Short mmCIF file of C-alpha atoms and ligand atoms in Angstrom, two decimals:
data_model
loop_
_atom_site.label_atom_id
_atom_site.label_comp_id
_atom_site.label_asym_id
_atom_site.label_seq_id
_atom_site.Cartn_x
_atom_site.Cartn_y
_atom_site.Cartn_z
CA UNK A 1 -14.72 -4.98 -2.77
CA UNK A 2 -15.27 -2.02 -4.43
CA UNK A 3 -12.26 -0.42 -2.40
CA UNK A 4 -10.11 -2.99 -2.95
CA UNK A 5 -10.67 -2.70 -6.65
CA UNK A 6 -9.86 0.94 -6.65
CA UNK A 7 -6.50 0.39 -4.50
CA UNK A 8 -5.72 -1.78 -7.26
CA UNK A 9 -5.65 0.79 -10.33
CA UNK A 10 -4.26 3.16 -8.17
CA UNK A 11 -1.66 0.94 -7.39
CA UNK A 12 -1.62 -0.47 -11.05
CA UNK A 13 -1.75 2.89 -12.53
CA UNK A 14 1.69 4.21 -11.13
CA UNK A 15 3.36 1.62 -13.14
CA UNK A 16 4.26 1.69 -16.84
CA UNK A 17 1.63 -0.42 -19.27
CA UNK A 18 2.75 -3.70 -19.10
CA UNK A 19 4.03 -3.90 -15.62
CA UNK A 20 2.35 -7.16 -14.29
CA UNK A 21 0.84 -7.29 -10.97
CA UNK A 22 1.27 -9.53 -7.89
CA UNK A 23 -1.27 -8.74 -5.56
CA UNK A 24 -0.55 -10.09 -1.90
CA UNK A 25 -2.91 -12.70 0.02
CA UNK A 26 -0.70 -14.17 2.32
CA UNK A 27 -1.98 -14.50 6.32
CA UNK A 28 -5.69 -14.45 5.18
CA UNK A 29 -5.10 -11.67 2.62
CA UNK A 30 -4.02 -9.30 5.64
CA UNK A 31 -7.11 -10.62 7.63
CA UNK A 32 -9.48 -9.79 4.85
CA UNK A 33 -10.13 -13.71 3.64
CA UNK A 34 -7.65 -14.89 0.78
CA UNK A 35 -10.45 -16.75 -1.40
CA UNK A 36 -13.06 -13.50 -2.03
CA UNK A 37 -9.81 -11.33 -2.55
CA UNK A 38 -7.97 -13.44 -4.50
CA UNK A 39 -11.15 -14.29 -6.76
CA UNK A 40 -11.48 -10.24 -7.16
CA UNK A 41 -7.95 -9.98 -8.12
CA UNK A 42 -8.31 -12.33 -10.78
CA UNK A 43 -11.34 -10.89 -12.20
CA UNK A 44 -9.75 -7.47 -11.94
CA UNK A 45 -6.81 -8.67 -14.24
CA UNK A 46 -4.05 -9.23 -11.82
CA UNK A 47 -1.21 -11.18 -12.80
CA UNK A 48 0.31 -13.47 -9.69
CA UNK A 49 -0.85 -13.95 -6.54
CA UNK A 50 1.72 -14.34 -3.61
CA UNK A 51 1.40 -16.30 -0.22
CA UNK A 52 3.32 -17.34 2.62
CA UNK A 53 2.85 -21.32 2.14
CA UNK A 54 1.80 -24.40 0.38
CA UNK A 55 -1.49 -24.57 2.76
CA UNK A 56 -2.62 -20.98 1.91
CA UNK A 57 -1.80 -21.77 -1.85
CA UNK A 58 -3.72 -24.94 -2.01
CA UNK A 59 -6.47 -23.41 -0.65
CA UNK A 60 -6.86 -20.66 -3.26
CA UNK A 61 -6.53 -23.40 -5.64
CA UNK A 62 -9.11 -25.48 -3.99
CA UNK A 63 -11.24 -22.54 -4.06
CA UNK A 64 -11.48 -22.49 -7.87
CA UNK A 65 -8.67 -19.79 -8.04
CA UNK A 66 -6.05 -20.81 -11.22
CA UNK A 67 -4.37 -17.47 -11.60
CA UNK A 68 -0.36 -18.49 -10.69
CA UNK A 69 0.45 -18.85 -7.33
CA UNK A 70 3.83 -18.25 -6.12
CA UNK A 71 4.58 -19.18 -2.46
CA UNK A 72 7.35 -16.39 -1.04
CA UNK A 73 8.22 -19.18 1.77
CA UNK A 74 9.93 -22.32 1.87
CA UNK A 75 7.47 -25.51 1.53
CA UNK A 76 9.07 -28.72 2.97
CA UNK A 77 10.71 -30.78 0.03
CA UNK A 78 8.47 -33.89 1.16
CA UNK A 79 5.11 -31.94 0.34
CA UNK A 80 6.77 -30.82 -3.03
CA UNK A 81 4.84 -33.04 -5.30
CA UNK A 82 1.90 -31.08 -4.23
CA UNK A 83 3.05 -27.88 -6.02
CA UNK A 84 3.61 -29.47 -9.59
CA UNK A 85 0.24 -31.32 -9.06
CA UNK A 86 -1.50 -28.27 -8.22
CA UNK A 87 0.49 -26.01 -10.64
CA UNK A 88 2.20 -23.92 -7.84
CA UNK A 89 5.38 -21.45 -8.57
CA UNK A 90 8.19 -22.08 -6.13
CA UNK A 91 10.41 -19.88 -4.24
CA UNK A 92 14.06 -21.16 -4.22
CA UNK A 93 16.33 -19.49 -1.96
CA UNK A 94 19.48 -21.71 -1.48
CA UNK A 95 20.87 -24.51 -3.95
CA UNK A 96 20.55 -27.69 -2.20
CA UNK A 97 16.54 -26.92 -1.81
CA UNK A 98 16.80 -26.55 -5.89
CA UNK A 99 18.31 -29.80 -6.14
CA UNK A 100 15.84 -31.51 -3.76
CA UNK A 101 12.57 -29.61 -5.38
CA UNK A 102 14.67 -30.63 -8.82
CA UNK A 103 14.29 -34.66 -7.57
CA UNK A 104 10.82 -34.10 -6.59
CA UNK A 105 9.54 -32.35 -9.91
CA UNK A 106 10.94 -35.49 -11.97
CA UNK A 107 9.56 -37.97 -9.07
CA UNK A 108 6.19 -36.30 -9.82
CA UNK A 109 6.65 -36.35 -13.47
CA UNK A 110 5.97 -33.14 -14.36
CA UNK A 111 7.96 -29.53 -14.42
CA UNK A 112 8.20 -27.19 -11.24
CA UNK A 113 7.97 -23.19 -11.93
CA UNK A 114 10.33 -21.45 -9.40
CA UNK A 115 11.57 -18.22 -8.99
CA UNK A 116 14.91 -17.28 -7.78
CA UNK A 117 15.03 -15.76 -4.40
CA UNK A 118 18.22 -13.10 -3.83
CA UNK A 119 18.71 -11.76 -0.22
CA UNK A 120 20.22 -8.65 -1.34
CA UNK A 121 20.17 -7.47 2.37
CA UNK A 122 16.95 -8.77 4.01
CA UNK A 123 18.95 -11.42 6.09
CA UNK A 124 16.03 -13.65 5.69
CA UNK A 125 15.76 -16.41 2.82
CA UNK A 126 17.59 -16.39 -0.22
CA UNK A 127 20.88 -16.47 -2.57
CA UNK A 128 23.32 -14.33 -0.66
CA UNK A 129 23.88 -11.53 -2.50
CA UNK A 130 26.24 -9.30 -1.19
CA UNK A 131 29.25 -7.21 -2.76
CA UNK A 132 31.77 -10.35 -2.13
CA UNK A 133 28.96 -13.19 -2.46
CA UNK A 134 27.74 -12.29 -5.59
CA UNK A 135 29.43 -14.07 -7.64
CA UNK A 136 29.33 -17.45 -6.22
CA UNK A 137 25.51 -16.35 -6.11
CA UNK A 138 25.19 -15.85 -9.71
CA UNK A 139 27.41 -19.31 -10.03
CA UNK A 140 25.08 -21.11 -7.74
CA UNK A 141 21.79 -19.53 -9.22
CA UNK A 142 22.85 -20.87 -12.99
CA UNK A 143 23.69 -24.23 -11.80
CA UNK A 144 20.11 -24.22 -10.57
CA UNK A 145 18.03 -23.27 -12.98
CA UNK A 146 19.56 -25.65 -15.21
CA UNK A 147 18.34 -28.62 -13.01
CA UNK A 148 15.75 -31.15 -14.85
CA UNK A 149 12.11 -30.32 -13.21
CA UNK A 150 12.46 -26.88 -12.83
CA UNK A 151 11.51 -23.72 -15.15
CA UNK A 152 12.81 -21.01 -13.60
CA UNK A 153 10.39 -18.28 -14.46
CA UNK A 154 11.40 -15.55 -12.25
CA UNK A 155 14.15 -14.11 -9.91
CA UNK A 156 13.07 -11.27 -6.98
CA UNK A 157 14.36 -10.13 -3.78
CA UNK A 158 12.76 -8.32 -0.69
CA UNK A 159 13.57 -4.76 0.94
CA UNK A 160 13.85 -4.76 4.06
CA UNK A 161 13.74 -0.69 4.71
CA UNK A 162 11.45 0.76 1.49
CA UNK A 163 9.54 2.84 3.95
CA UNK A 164 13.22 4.30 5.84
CA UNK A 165 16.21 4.28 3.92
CA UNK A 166 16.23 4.85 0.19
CA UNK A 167 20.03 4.87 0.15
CA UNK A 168 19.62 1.02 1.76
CA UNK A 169 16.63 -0.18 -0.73
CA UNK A 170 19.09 1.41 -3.84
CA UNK A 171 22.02 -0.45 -2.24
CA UNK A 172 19.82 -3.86 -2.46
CA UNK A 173 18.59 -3.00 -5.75
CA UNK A 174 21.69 -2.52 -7.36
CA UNK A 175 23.07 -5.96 -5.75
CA UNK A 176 19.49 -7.38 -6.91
CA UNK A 177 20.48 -5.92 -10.79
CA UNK A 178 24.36 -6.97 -10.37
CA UNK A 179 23.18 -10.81 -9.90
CA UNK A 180 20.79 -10.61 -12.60
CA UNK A 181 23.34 -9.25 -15.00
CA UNK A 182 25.95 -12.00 -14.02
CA UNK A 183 23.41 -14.69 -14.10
CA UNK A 184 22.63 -13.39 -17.72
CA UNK A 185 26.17 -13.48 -18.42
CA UNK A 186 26.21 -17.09 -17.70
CA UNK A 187 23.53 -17.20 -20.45
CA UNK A 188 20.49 -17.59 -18.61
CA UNK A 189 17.34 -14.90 -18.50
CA UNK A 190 14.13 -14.22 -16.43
CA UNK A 191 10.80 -13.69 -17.49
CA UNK A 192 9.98 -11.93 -14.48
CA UNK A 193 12.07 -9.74 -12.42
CA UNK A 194 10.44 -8.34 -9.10
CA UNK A 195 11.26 -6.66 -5.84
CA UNK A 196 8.55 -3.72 -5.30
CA UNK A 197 6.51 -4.07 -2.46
CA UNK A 198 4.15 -1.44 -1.64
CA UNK A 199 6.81 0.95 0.12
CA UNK A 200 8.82 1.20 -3.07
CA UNK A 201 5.68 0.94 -5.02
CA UNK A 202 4.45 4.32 -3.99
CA UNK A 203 8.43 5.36 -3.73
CA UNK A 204 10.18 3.96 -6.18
CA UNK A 205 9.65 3.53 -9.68
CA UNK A 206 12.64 2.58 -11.00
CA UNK A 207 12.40 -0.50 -8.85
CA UNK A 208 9.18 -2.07 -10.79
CA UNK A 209 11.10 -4.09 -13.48
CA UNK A 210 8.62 -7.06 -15.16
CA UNK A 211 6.20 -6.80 -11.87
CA UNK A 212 4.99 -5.02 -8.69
CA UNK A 213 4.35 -6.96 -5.38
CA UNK A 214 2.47 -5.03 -2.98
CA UNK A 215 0.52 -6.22 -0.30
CA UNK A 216 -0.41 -3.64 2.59
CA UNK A 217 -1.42 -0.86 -0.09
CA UNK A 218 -3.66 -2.97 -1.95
CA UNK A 219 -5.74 -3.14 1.36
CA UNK A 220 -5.56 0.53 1.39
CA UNK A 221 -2.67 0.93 4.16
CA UNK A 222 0.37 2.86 3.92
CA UNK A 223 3.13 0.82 4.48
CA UNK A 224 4.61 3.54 7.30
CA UNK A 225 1.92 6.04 9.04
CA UNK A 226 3.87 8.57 8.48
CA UNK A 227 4.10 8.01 4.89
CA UNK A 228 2.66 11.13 2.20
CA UNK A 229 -1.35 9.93 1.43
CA UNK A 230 -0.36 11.92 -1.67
CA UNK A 231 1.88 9.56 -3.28
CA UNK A 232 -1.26 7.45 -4.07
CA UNK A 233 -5.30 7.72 -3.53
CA UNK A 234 -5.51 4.46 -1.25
CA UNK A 235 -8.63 3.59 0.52
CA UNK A 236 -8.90 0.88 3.69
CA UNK A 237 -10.72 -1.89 2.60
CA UNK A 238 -11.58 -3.32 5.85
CA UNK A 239 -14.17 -2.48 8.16
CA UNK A 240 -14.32 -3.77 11.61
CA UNK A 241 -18.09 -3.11 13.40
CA UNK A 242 -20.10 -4.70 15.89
CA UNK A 243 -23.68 -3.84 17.57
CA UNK A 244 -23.79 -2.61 21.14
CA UNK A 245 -25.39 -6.27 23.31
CA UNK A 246 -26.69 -3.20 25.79
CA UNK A 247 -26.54 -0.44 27.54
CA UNK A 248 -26.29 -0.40 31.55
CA UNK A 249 -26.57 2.76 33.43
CA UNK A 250 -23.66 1.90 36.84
CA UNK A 251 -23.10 4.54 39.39
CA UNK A 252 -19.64 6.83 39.68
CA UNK A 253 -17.15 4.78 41.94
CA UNK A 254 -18.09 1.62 40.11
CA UNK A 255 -14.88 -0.72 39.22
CA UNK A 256 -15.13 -1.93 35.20
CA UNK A 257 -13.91 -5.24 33.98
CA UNK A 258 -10.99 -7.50 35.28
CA UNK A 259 -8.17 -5.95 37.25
CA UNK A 260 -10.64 -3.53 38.37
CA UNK A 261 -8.56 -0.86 36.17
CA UNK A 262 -11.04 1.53 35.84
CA UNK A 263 -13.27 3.14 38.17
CA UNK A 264 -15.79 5.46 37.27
CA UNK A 265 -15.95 9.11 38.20
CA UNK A 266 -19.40 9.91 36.91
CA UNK A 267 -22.66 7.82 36.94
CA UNK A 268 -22.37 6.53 33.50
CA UNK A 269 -23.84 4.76 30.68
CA UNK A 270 -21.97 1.73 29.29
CA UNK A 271 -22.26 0.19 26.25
CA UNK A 272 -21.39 -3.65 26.00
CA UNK A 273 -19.83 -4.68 22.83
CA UNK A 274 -19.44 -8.63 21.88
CA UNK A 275 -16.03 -8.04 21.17
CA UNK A 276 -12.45 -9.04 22.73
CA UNK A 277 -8.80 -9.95 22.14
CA UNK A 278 -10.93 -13.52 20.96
CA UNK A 279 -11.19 -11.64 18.05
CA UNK A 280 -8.09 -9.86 17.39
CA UNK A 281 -9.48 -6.54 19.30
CA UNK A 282 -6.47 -6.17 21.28
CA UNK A 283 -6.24 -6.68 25.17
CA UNK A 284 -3.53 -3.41 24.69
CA UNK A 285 -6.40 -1.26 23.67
CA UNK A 286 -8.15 -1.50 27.55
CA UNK A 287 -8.54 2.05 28.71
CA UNK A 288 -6.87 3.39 25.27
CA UNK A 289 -8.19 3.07 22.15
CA UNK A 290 -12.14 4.50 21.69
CA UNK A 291 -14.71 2.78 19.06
CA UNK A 292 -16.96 5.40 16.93
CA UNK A 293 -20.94 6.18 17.09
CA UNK A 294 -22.20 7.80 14.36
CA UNK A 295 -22.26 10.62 17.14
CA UNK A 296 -18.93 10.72 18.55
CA UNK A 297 -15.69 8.56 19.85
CA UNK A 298 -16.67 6.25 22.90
CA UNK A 299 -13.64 5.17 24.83
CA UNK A 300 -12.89 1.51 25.93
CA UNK A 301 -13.76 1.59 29.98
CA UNK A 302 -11.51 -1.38 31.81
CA UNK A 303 -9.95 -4.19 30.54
CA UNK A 304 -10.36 -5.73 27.03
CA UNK A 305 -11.81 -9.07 27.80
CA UNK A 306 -11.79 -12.47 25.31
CA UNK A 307 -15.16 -11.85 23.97
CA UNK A 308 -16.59 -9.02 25.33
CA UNK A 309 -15.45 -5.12 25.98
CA UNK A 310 -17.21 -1.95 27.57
CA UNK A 311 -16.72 1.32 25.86
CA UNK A 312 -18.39 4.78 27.86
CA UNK A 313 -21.39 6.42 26.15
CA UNK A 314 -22.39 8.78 28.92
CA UNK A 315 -21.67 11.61 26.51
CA UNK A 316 -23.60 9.74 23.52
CA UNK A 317 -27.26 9.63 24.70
CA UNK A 318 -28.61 8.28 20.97
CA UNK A 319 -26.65 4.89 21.69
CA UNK A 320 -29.05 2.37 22.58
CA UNK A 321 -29.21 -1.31 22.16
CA UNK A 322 -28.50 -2.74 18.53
CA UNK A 323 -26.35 0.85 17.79
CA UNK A 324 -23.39 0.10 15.41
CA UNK A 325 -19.98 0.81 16.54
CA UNK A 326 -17.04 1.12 14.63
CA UNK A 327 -13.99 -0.57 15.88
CA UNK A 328 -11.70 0.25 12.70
CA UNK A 329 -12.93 2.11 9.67
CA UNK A 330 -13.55 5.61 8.83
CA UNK A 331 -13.26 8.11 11.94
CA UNK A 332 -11.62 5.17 13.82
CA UNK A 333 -7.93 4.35 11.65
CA UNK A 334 -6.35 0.51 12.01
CA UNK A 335 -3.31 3.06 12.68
CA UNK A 336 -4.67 4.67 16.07
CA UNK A 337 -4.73 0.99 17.36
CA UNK A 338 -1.51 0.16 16.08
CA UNK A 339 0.06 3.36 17.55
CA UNK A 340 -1.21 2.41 20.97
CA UNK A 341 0.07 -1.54 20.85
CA UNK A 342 3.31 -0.11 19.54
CA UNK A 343 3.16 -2.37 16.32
CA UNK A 344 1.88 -1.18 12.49
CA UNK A 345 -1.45 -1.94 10.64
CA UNK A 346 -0.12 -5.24 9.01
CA UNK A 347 -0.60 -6.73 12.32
CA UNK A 348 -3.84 -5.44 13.84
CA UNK A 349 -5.03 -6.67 10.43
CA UNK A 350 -3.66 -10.11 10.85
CA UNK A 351 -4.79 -10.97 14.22
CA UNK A 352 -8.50 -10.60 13.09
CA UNK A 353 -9.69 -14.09 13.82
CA UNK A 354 -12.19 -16.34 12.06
CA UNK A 355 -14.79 -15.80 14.48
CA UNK A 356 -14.98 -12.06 13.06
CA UNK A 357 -18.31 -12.77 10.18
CA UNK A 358 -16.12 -11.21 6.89
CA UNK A 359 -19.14 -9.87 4.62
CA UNK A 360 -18.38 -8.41 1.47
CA UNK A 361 -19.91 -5.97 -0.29
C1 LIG B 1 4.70 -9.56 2.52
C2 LIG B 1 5.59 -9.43 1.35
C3 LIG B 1 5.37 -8.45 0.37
C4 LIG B 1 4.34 -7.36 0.54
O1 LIG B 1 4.76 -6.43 1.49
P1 LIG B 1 3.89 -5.12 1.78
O2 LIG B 1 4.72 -4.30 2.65
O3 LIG B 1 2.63 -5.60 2.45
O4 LIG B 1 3.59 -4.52 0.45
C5 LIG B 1 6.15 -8.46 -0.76
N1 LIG B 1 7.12 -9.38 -0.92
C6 LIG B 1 7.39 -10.33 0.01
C7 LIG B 1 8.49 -11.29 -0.21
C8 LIG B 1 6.64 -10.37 1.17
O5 LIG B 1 6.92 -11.30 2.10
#
């Protein structure tokens, strides 16, 4: 928790005074349990929280959490009582959703908080926003926030390529400003404008506007490997560890694990770890990836099975039953793991499942 805290100043501190904060919990907080993380971002200070869906909102709120919530995806216009009841900000990405949340705000009797979505070049959800849609964007954006039921509070867009191209991101942030202005020019104004997730965070300053929206950096990832650790002090939250079941001593010319994938040159000691891709640890790491000893790297021996893998400590006599192995954490990067499955740290994260015991500290 500690770490998480200190990702956040970092992460606040590259922005101006004043510069709220949306700190990211969708997908389980990134595998690290939305309702501890979200609780420590509101006693930290942050200003927003963002997730993915009414179920992940609602059970922050359920959870005591009543900092604002805004969900980034679309919620289904039946459930959309449900977000004035438990005070719930609104993406709205097209204008016959606005009219429908608009109908279900007054059914409900109360006022629904949205912000404006813009795809400025995403190609996901959202106003179009292009050069030659712009306008009828800006038209169609003013004719919804003036709907009964709805306060518009905000207006943000997505990059699609922070980490790649800054000539893209610039191109979307200029179409993101262009809309604003004409929307303004149609006489309406947003409390909060926002686009910076943690790629342009640690890139791109001028891109912060009202609020910053990272997600993978506040849980102490680089949003691209290959990204500068310079450009901010960031520190992996997470640790993944488990405790060696026990240690077998099998002879060389022994066949490990299904598939019979590896066979063992050298009698050997294995260690037997109550891990497996029933807990996220990756079926792709099987004769790849290595765990850590406080000795020295032990690498995975066969197949990764559901629950269970074998890693080879032959070379790390002080491992014994009960010996703690990391599987990510310091020594033993979420990266290396992602490298190997071909995939980034966002989703090794992710696919963490709820029988992995999250204890915080
Ligand atoms: C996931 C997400 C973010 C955060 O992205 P990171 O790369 O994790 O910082 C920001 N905004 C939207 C709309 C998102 O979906």
């Amino acid at each position: 928790m500690d770490r998480l805290a200190q990702n956040y100043h970092a992460l606040r501190g590259l922005a101006p005074q004043g510069t709220k904060f949306m700190g990211l919990v969708k997908a389980d907080a990134y595998g690290h349990g939305a309702v501890p993380v979200a609780k420590k971002l509101e006693e930290l200070g942050a200003d927003y929280l963002g997730v993915a869906c009414l179920a992940e909102a609602v059970e922050l709120r359920q959870a005591g959490v009543t900092l604002p919530i805004l969900i980034l995806g679309g919620t289904p216009v039946e459930c959309a009582q449900e977000l004035v009841r438990h005070h719930i900000t609104q993406a709205c990405y097209d204008l016959d959703y606005a009219k429908a949340l608009s109908a279900e705000a007054q059914k409900a009797g109360g006022t629904l908080t949205v912000h404006i979505q813009c795809d400025t070049g995403m190609t996901r959800l959202g106003f179009l926003c292009h050069e030659d849609t712009v306008d009828q964007a800006a038209r169609e954006i003013a004719q919804a926030v003036e709907l009964p039921g709805l306060y518009a509070e905000g207006i943000f867009t997505h990059f699609s390529d922070a980490d790649g191209s800054e000539e893209y991101t610039m191109r979307q942030f200029d179409r993101f400003l262009d809309v604003i202005q004409k929307v303004q020019d149609l006489g309406h104004t947003f409390a909060i404008r926002h686009c910076a997730n943690s790629a342009a965070t640690l890139l791109y300053p001028s891109t912060y506007l009202d609020m910053i929206r990272p997600g993978i950096a506040l849980y102490g990832h680089f949003p691209d490997a290959a990204m500068d650790p310079a450009l901010c002090p960031l520190t992996p939250v997470l640790e993944l560890k488990t405790r060696v079941v026990t240690v077998r001593s099998v002879p060389a010319d022994t066949p490990v694990s299904y598939g019979r994938t590896n066979t063992l040159t050298r009698d050997s000691r294995l260690a037997v770890l109550p891990v497996g891709y029933g807990d996220g640890y990756c079926r792709g790491f099987s004769n790849q990836l290595t765990v850590r000893f406080p000795g020295g790297q032990a690498p995975v021996v066969g197949r990764v099975c559901m629950d269970i893998c074998m890693v080879d400590v032959t070379d790390l006599p002080e491992v014994t039953t009960g010996s703690v192995a990391t599987l990510y954490g310091e020594g033993q990067p979420v990266e290396a793991g992602a490298e190997i499955m071909g995939t980034i740290s966002y989703e090794l994260l992710c696919v963490l499942t709820k029988r992995i015991p999250r204890l915080y500290r």
